[in-house]
Coordinates of N, CA and C in Angstrom, one line a residue:
X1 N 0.8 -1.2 0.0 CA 0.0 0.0 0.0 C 0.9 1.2 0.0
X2 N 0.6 1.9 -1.1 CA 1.2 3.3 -0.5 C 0.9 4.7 -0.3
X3 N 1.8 5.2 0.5 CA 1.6 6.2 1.6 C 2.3 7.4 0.9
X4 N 1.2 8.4 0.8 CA 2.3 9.3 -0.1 C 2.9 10.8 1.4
X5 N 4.3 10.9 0.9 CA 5.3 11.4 2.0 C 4.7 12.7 1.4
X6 N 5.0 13.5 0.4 CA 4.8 14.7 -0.1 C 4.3 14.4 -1.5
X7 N 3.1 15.3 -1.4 CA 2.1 15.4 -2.6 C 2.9 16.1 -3.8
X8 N 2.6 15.9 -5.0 CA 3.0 16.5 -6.1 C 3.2 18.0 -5.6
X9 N 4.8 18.7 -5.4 CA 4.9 20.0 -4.9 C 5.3 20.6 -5.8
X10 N 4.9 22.0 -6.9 CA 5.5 22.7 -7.2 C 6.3 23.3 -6.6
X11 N 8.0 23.6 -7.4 CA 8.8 24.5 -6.3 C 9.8 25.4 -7.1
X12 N 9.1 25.2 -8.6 CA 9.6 26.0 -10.0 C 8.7 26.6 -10.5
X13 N 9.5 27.4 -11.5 CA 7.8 27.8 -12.4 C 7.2 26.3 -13.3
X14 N 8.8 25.3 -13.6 CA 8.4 24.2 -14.8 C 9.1 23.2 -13.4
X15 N 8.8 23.4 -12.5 CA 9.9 22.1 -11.9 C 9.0 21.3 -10.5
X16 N 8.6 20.1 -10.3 CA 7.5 20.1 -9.3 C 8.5 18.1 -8.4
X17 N 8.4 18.0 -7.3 CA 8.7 17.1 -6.8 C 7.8 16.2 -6.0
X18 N 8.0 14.9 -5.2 CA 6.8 14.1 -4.7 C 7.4 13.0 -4.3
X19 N 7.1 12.9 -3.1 CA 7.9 11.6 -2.1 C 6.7 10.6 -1.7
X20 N 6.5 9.2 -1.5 CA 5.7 8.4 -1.4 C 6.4 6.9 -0.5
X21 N 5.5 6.7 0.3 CA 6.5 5.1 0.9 C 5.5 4.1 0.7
X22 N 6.0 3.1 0.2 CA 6.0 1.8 -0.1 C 6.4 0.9 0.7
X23 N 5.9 -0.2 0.9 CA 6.6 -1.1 2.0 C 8.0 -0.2 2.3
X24 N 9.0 -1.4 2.0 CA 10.1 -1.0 2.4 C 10.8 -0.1 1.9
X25 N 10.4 1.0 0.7 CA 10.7 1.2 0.3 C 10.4 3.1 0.1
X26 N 11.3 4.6 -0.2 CA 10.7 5.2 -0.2 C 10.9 6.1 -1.5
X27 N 9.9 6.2 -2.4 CA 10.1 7.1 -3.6 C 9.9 8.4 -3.9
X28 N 11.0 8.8 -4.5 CA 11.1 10.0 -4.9 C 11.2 10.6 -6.7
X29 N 10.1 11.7 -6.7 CA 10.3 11.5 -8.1 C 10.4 13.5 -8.2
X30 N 11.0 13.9 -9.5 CA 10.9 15.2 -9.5 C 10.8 15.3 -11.4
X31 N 10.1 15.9 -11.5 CA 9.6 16.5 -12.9 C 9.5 18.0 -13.0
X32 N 9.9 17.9 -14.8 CA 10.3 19.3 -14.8 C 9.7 19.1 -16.4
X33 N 9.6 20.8 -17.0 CA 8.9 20.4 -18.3 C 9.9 19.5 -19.4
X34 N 11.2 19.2 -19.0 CA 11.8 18.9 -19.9 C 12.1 17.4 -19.7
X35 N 12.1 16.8 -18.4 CA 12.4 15.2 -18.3 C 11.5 15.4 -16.8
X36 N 11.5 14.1 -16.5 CA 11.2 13.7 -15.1 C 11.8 12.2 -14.9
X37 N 12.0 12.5 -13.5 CA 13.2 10.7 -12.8 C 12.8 10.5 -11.4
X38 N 12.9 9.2 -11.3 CA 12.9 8.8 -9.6 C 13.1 7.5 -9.5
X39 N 13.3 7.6 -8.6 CA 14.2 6.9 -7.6 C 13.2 6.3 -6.4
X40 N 14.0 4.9 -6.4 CA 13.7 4.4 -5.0 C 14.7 3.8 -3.9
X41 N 14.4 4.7 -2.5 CA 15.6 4.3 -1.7 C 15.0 3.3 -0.7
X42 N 16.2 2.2 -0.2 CA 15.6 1.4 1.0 C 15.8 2.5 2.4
X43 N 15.5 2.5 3.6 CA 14.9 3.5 4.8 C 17.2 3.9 4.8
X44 N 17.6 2.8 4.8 CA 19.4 3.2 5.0 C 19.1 4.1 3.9
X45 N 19.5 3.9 2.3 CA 19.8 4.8 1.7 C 19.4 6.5 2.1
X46 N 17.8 6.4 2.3 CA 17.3 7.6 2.2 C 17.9 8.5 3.1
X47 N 18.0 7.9 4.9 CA 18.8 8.5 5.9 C 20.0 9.2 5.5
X48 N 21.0 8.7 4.4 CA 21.6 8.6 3.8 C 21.6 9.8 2.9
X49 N 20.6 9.7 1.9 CA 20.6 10.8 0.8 C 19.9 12.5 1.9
X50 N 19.2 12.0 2.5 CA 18.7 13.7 3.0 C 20.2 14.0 3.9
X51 N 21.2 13.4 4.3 CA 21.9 13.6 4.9 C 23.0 14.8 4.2
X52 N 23.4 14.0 2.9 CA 24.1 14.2 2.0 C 23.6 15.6 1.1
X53 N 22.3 16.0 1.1 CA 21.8 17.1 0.5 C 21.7 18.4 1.6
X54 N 21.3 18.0 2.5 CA 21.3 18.9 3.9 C 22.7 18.9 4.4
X55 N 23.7 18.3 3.6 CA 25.4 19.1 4.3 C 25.5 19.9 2.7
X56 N 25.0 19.2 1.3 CA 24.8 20.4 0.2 C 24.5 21.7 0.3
X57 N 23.4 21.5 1.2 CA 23.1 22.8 1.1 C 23.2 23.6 2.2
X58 N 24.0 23.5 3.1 CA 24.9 23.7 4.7 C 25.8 24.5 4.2
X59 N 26.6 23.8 3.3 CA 27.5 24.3 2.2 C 27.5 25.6 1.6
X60 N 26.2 25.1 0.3 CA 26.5 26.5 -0.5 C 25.5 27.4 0.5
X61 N 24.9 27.5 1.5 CA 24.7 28.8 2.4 C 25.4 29.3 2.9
X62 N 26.8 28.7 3.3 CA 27.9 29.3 4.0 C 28.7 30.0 3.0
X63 N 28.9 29.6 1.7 CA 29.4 30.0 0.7 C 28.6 31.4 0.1
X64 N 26.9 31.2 0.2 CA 26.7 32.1 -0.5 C 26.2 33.4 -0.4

């Protein structure tokens, strides 16, 4: 059954994203007018990937 994490979110004028969990599983998809992709992480990965984007962007705020 799945459980949607974040509803289809506009956060462009062409660019919208959307998180969902699945059993063990949690997907992420992001579409734009020109392509759209997603991904599925197991609960490790995802710990993982928000980890890795939240020190991205730790980053370019200190930078910018």
């Amino acid at each position: 059954m799945k459980k949607e994490l974040l509803p289809q979110t506009k956060i462009g004028e062409f660019l919208s994203i959307g998180c969902e969990l699945e059993g063990e599983e949690i997907g992420l998809y992001i579409a734009s007018a020109d392509v759209s992709a997603s991904c599925a992480f197991k609960f490790d990965e995802w710990e993982r990937f928000c980890k890795a984007v939240n020190k991205a962007n730790k980053i370019f705020k200190e930078k910018g």
